[in-house]
Amino acid sequence: MKKELKIYLASPRGFCAGVKRAIEIVEKSISKFGAPVYVRHEIVHNKQVVEELKEKGAIFVDELSDIDDASRPVIFSAHGVPKSVPEEAKLKNLSFVDATCPLVSKVHRESEQLNKNGFDILLIGHKNHPEVIGTMGQLPKGSIKLIETKNDVDLLKENDFKKPLAYITQTTLSVDDTAEIIEALKNKFPKIKGPIKEDICYATTNRQSAVKEIASKCDMFFVVGSRNSSNSVRLVEVAKKAGCNKSHLMHSEKEIPFNEIENSEIIGISSGASAPEKLVQTLLNSLKRDRNVSIEEVIVAEEKVVFKLPKELN
């Protein structure tokens, strides 16, 4: 007799509108321009997605200088790029399609507007993440200062800034951790200006809310996603903070810890915004082999957001 296993399945989970659009941009570019097309950096942070696009005819490069055939188009990843990248592409006569998520582009426009209006800008985000590199690269070097933790806020001094102060954030951060940093900034700089509509994107917020809703009821929690996916890593942190210490990131190299699952009665599952749903289904099927599984989907929001494709592909 198989033991019972209850699974709470978080919803929304998996692909967000920006990721769907970015993948579609690569696929449509291949069908419109033929293979190969180049993609600068991973289009989205998921190994499976990247491998499948390679099979269809995408060649992934780190920099534009790695492109062997300048007659082929290049696509910029969903995380956004510094201003210098399209400028370099134009100099090299490369045709390019920008797959930057529109919600990341919104933060880019914000930074330009703040700079134009004479603000000093703080960016809350993770150092070396492609989105942060892209956002900081919208303005001349030194125009944006990166804040990673509350501790960084403590180190700021009033007289570090000659102009009025404003903050923007990376779109895939932990909602709660960011709120703490923003609170510390507002306590220290009461006049600091924030975005009209917050920068953390709807998909990040919804996925974290769904995880919070169920993690405390679970013996274990699994987030399907890649190690370099900021929003997936944040979901694991959110699950732990919400009360499930045994929370794991299920990336492509990670084996399912069946021996630990053996002692669990209730498991939670979600997936990062760049993780394909079939990876979630594969995990569920593996669990069904040894256990009598009942699944309850916990829905905290309905997502109807769709982003238009760039005009080059219409």
Coordinates of C-alpha atoms in Angstrom, one line a residue:
M1 CA 0.0 0.0 0.0
K2 CA 1.5 3.4 -1.0
K3 CA 1.6 6.0 1.7
E4 CA -0.6 9.1 1.2
L5 CA 1.1 12.4 0.1
K6 CA -0.7 15.7 0.0
I7 CA 0.7 18.3 -2.4
Y8 CA -0.1 22.0 -2.4
L9 CA 0.6 23.4 -5.9
A10 CA 1.2 27.1 -5.9
S11 CA -0.6 29.2 -8.5
P12 CA 0.5 31.4 -10.2
R13 CA 3.8 29.6 -10.9
G14 CA 6.2 29.3 -13.8
F15 CA 6.4 31.5 -16.9
C16 CA 5.5 35.1 -16.6
A17 CA 4.4 37.4 -19.5
G18 CA 8.0 38.8 -19.9
V19 CA 9.5 35.3 -20.2
K20 CA 6.8 34.0 -22.6
R21 CA 7.4 37.1 -24.8
A22 CA 11.2 36.6 -24.7
I23 CA 11.0 32.9 -25.8
E24 CA 8.5 33.8 -28.5
I25 CA 10.8 36.5 -29.8
V26 CA 13.6 34.0 -30.3
E27 CA 11.3 31.4 -31.9
K28 CA 9.6 34.1 -34.2
S29 CA 13.1 35.5 -35.1
I30 CA 14.2 32.0 -36.2
S31 CA 11.1 31.5 -38.3
K32 CA 11.3 35.0 -39.8
F33 CA 15.0 35.3 -40.4
G34 CA 16.0 31.6 -40.5
A35 CA 18.6 29.9 -38.4
P36 CA 20.9 30.7 -36.8
V37 CA 20.0 33.8 -34.7
Y38 CA 22.4 34.9 -32.0
V39 CA 21.2 35.6 -28.4
R40 CA 23.3 37.7 -26.1
H41 CA 23.3 36.0 -22.7
E42 CA 20.7 33.4 -21.6
I43 CA 17.4 34.7 -23.0
V44 CA 15.8 33.7 -19.6
H45 CA 17.5 32.0 -16.7
N46 CA 16.5 28.4 -17.4
K47 CA 18.8 25.7 -18.7
Q48 CA 16.0 23.7 -20.3
V49 CA 14.7 26.7 -22.2
V50 CA 18.1 27.6 -23.5
E51 CA 18.9 24.0 -24.6
E52 CA 15.6 23.8 -26.5
L53 CA 16.2 27.1 -28.3
K54 CA 19.7 26.0 -29.2
E55 CA 18.1 22.9 -30.9
K56 CA 15.9 25.3 -32.9
G57 CA 18.8 27.4 -34.1
A58 CA 19.7 29.9 -31.5
I59 CA 23.4 30.5 -30.7
F60 CA 24.1 32.0 -27.3
V61 CA 27.0 34.4 -26.8
D62 CA 28.3 36.3 -23.9
E63 CA 29.2 39.5 -25.8
L64 CA 28.6 40.9 -29.3
S65 CA 32.3 40.4 -30.1
D66 CA 31.6 36.6 -29.9
I67 CA 29.3 36.8 -33.0
D68 CA 30.9 35.1 -36.0
D69 CA 28.5 36.1 -38.7
A70 CA 27.5 39.8 -38.6
S71 CA 24.8 39.2 -41.2
R72 CA 22.7 37.3 -38.6
P73 CA 20.3 39.1 -36.2
V74 CA 21.1 39.2 -32.4
I75 CA 18.5 39.2 -29.6
F76 CA 19.0 40.9 -26.3
S77 CA 17.8 38.9 -23.2
A78 CA 14.7 39.6 -21.1
H79 CA 16.9 41.0 -18.3
G80 CA 17.7 44.1 -20.3
V81 CA 21.1 45.5 -21.4
P82 CA 23.2 48.5 -20.8
K83 CA 22.9 51.4 -23.3
S84 CA 26.4 50.5 -24.6
V85 CA 25.1 47.2 -26.1
P86 CA 22.7 48.5 -28.7
E87 CA 25.2 51.3 -29.5
E88 CA 27.9 48.7 -30.1
A89 CA 25.4 46.7 -32.3
K90 CA 24.7 49.8 -34.4
L91 CA 28.5 50.4 -34.8
K92 CA 28.9 46.8 -36.0
N93 CA 25.9 47.1 -38.3
L94 CA 24.2 44.2 -36.5
S95 CA 20.5 43.9 -36.8
F96 CA 19.0 43.3 -33.3
V97 CA 15.7 42.5 -31.6
D98 CA 15.4 43.7 -28.0
A99 CA 13.6 41.1 -25.8
T100 CA 13.9 43.1 -22.6
C101 CA 10.9 42.6 -20.4
P102 CA 8.6 45.7 -20.6
L103 CA 8.6 45.8 -16.8
V104 CA 12.4 46.1 -16.7
S105 CA 12.2 48.7 -19.5
K106 CA 9.9 50.7 -17.2
V107 CA 12.6 50.8 -14.5
H108 CA 15.1 51.9 -17.2
R109 CA 12.8 54.8 -18.2
E110 CA 12.4 55.7 -14.5
S111 CA 16.1 55.9 -14.0
E112 CA 16.5 58.2 -17.0
Q113 CA 13.6 60.4 -15.9
L114 CA 15.0 60.7 -12.3
N115 CA 18.5 61.5 -13.7
K116 CA 17.0 64.2 -16.0
N117 CA 15.1 65.7 -13.1
G118 CA 18.2 66.1 -11.0
F119 CA 18.0 63.2 -8.6
D120 CA 20.7 61.0 -7.1
I121 CA 19.6 57.4 -7.6
L122 CA 19.8 54.3 -5.4
L123 CA 19.1 50.9 -7.0
I124 CA 18.0 48.1 -4.6
G125 CA 19.2 44.9 -6.3
H126 CA 21.8 42.1 -6.5
K127 CA 25.3 42.9 -7.7
N128 CA 26.3 41.3 -11.0
H129 CA 22.7 40.2 -11.8
P130 CA 22.2 41.0 -15.6
E131 CA 19.1 43.1 -14.8
V132 CA 21.1 45.3 -12.4
I133 CA 24.0 45.6 -14.9
G134 CA 21.4 46.6 -17.5
T135 CA 19.7 49.2 -15.3
M136 CA 22.9 50.7 -14.1
G137 CA 24.1 50.9 -17.7
Q138 CA 21.2 53.2 -18.7
L139 CA 23.1 56.2 -17.2
P140 CA 26.7 57.4 -17.1
K141 CA 29.0 55.4 -14.7
G142 CA 28.5 56.5 -11.1
S143 CA 25.0 57.9 -11.6
I144 CA 23.4 55.0 -9.8
K145 CA 24.5 53.5 -6.5
L146 CA 23.7 49.9 -5.7
I147 CA 22.1 48.9 -2.3
E148 CA 22.0 45.2 -1.6
T149 CA 21.1 45.0 2.1
K150 CA 19.8 47.0 5.1
N151 CA 23.4 47.1 6.2
D152 CA 24.3 49.1 3.0
V153 CA 21.6 51.7 4.0
D154 CA 23.3 52.1 7.5
L155 CA 26.6 52.9 5.7
L156 CA 25.0 55.7 3.7
K157 CA 25.6 59.3 4.9
E158 CA 23.4 62.4 4.4
N159 CA 26.3 64.3 2.9
D160 CA 27.0 61.5 0.3
F161 CA 24.3 63.1 -1.8
K162 CA 24.3 66.6 -3.2
K163 CA 20.9 66.3 -5.0
P164 CA 17.5 65.1 -3.9
L165 CA 17.4 61.3 -3.5
A166 CA 15.3 58.6 -5.2
Y167 CA 15.3 54.8 -5.3
I168 CA 14.4 52.2 -7.9
T169 CA 14.5 48.4 -7.5
Q170 CA 15.3 45.2 -9.5
T171 CA 12.0 43.6 -10.6
T172 CA 12.7 40.1 -9.1
L173 CA 13.5 40.8 -5.5
S174 CA 11.9 39.4 -2.3
V175 CA 9.0 41.6 -1.6
D176 CA 9.4 41.5 2.2
D177 CA 13.2 42.0 2.2
T178 CA 12.9 44.9 -0.2
A179 CA 10.2 46.5 2.0
E180 CA 12.6 46.3 5.0
I181 CA 15.3 48.1 2.9
I182 CA 12.9 50.7 1.7
E183 CA 11.7 51.3 5.3
A184 CA 15.3 51.8 6.4
L185 CA 15.9 54.3 3.5
K186 CA 12.7 56.2 4.4
N187 CA 13.7 56.4 8.0
K188 CA 17.1 57.7 7.1
F189 CA 16.1 59.9 4.2
P190 CA 12.4 61.0 4.9
K191 CA 12.2 62.9 1.6
I192 CA 13.4 60.0 -0.6
K193 CA 11.3 59.6 -3.7
G194 CA 10.1 56.1 -4.6
P195 CA 8.5 54.8 -7.9
I196 CA 4.8 55.7 -8.5
K197 CA 4.1 52.0 -9.0
E198 CA 6.5 49.7 -7.3
D199 CA 9.2 48.2 -9.5
I200 CA 9.0 44.6 -8.2
C201 CA 6.9 43.0 -11.0
Y202 CA 3.4 41.5 -10.6
A203 CA 4.7 38.0 -11.4
T204 CA 7.4 38.0 -8.7
T205 CA 4.8 39.4 -6.1
N206 CA 2.1 36.8 -7.1
R207 CA 4.5 33.8 -7.0
Q208 CA 5.9 34.9 -3.6
S209 CA 2.3 35.4 -2.2
A210 CA 1.3 31.9 -3.4
V211 CA 4.4 30.3 -1.7
K212 CA 3.7 32.3 1.6
E213 CA 0.1 31.0 1.5
I214 CA 1.1 27.3 1.7
A215 CA 4.7 27.0 3.0
S216 CA 3.8 27.0 6.7
K217 CA 1.6 24.0 6.2
C218 CA 4.3 21.9 4.4
D219 CA 6.9 19.4 5.7
M220 CA 9.0 20.2 2.6
F221 CA 8.8 22.8 -0.2
F222 CA 10.2 22.5 -3.8
V223 CA 10.8 25.4 -6.1
V224 CA 11.5 24.3 -9.7
G225 CA 14.0 26.7 -11.3
S226 CA 17.6 27.4 -12.2
R227 CA 20.3 28.4 -9.8
N228 CA 21.0 31.7 -11.6
S229 CA 17.3 32.6 -11.6
S230 CA 16.9 35.4 -9.1
N231 CA 13.1 35.0 -8.7
S232 CA 13.4 31.2 -8.2
V233 CA 16.1 31.6 -5.5
R234 CA 13.9 34.2 -3.8
L235 CA 10.9 31.8 -3.7
V236 CA 13.0 29.3 -1.8
E237 CA 14.0 32.1 0.7
V238 CA 10.3 33.1 1.0
A239 CA 9.2 29.5 1.7
K240 CA 11.9 29.2 4.5
K241 CA 10.9 32.5 6.0
A242 CA 7.2 31.5 5.9
G243 CA 8.0 28.5 8.1
C244 CA 9.2 25.6 5.9
N245 CA 12.8 25.1 6.7
K246 CA 13.2 22.1 4.3
S247 CA 12.8 24.2 1.2
H248 CA 14.8 23.3 -1.9
L249 CA 15.6 24.7 -5.3
M250 CA 15.0 21.9 -7.8
H251 CA 17.5 22.8 -10.6
S252 CA 18.6 20.5 -13.4
E253 CA 21.4 18.9 -11.5
K254 CA 19.6 18.4 -8.2
E255 CA 18.4 14.9 -7.5
I256 CA 14.9 14.5 -5.9
P257 CA 15.6 13.8 -2.2
F258 CA 13.3 10.8 -2.0
N259 CA 14.7 9.7 1.4
E260 CA 13.6 13.0 3.0
I261 CA 10.2 12.9 1.2
E262 CA 9.6 9.5 2.6
N263 CA 9.0 11.1 6.0
S264 CA 6.8 13.9 4.7
E265 CA 3.1 14.0 4.6
I266 CA 2.6 17.4 3.0
I267 CA 4.7 19.0 0.3
G268 CA 4.5 22.4 -1.4
I269 CA 5.6 23.0 -5.0
S270 CA 6.1 26.1 -7.1
S271 CA 8.3 27.2 -10.0
G272 CA 10.2 30.3 -10.9
A273 CA 9.0 32.7 -13.6
S274 CA 11.5 31.2 -16.2
A275 CA 10.8 27.5 -15.4
P276 CA 8.6 25.5 -17.9
E277 CA 5.5 23.8 -16.5
K278 CA 6.6 20.4 -17.9
L279 CA 9.4 20.4 -15.3
V280 CA 6.8 20.7 -12.5
Q281 CA 4.8 17.9 -14.1
T282 CA 8.0 15.7 -14.3
L283 CA 8.5 16.3 -10.5
L284 CA 4.9 15.4 -9.8
N285 CA 5.1 12.2 -11.8
S286 CA 8.3 11.2 -10.0
L287 CA 6.5 11.7 -6.6
K288 CA 3.4 9.7 -7.8
R289 CA 5.6 6.6 -8.4
D290 CA 6.1 5.9 -4.7
R291 CA 3.2 7.7 -3.1
N292 CA -0.6 8.0 -3.3
V293 CA -0.6 11.6 -4.3
S294 CA -3.5 14.1 -3.9
I295 CA -3.0 17.6 -5.3
E296 CA -4.6 20.8 -4.3
E297 CA -3.9 23.9 -6.3
V298 CA -3.8 27.0 -4.2
I299 CA -4.6 30.1 -6.4
V300 CA -3.8 33.5 -5.1
A301 CA -4.2 35.5 -8.3
E302 CA -5.2 35.2 -11.9
E303 CA -2.6 36.5 -14.4
K304 CA -4.0 37.9 -17.6
V305 CA -1.0 40.0 -18.6
V306 CA 0.3 39.7 -22.2
F307 CA 3.0 41.8 -23.7
K308 CA 3.1 42.7 -27.4
L309 CA 6.0 41.5 -29.5
P310 CA 8.5 44.1 -30.9
K311 CA 7.4 45.7 -34.2
E312 CA 10.2 44.0 -36.2
L313 CA 8.4 40.6 -35.6
N314 CA 4.8 41.6 -36.5

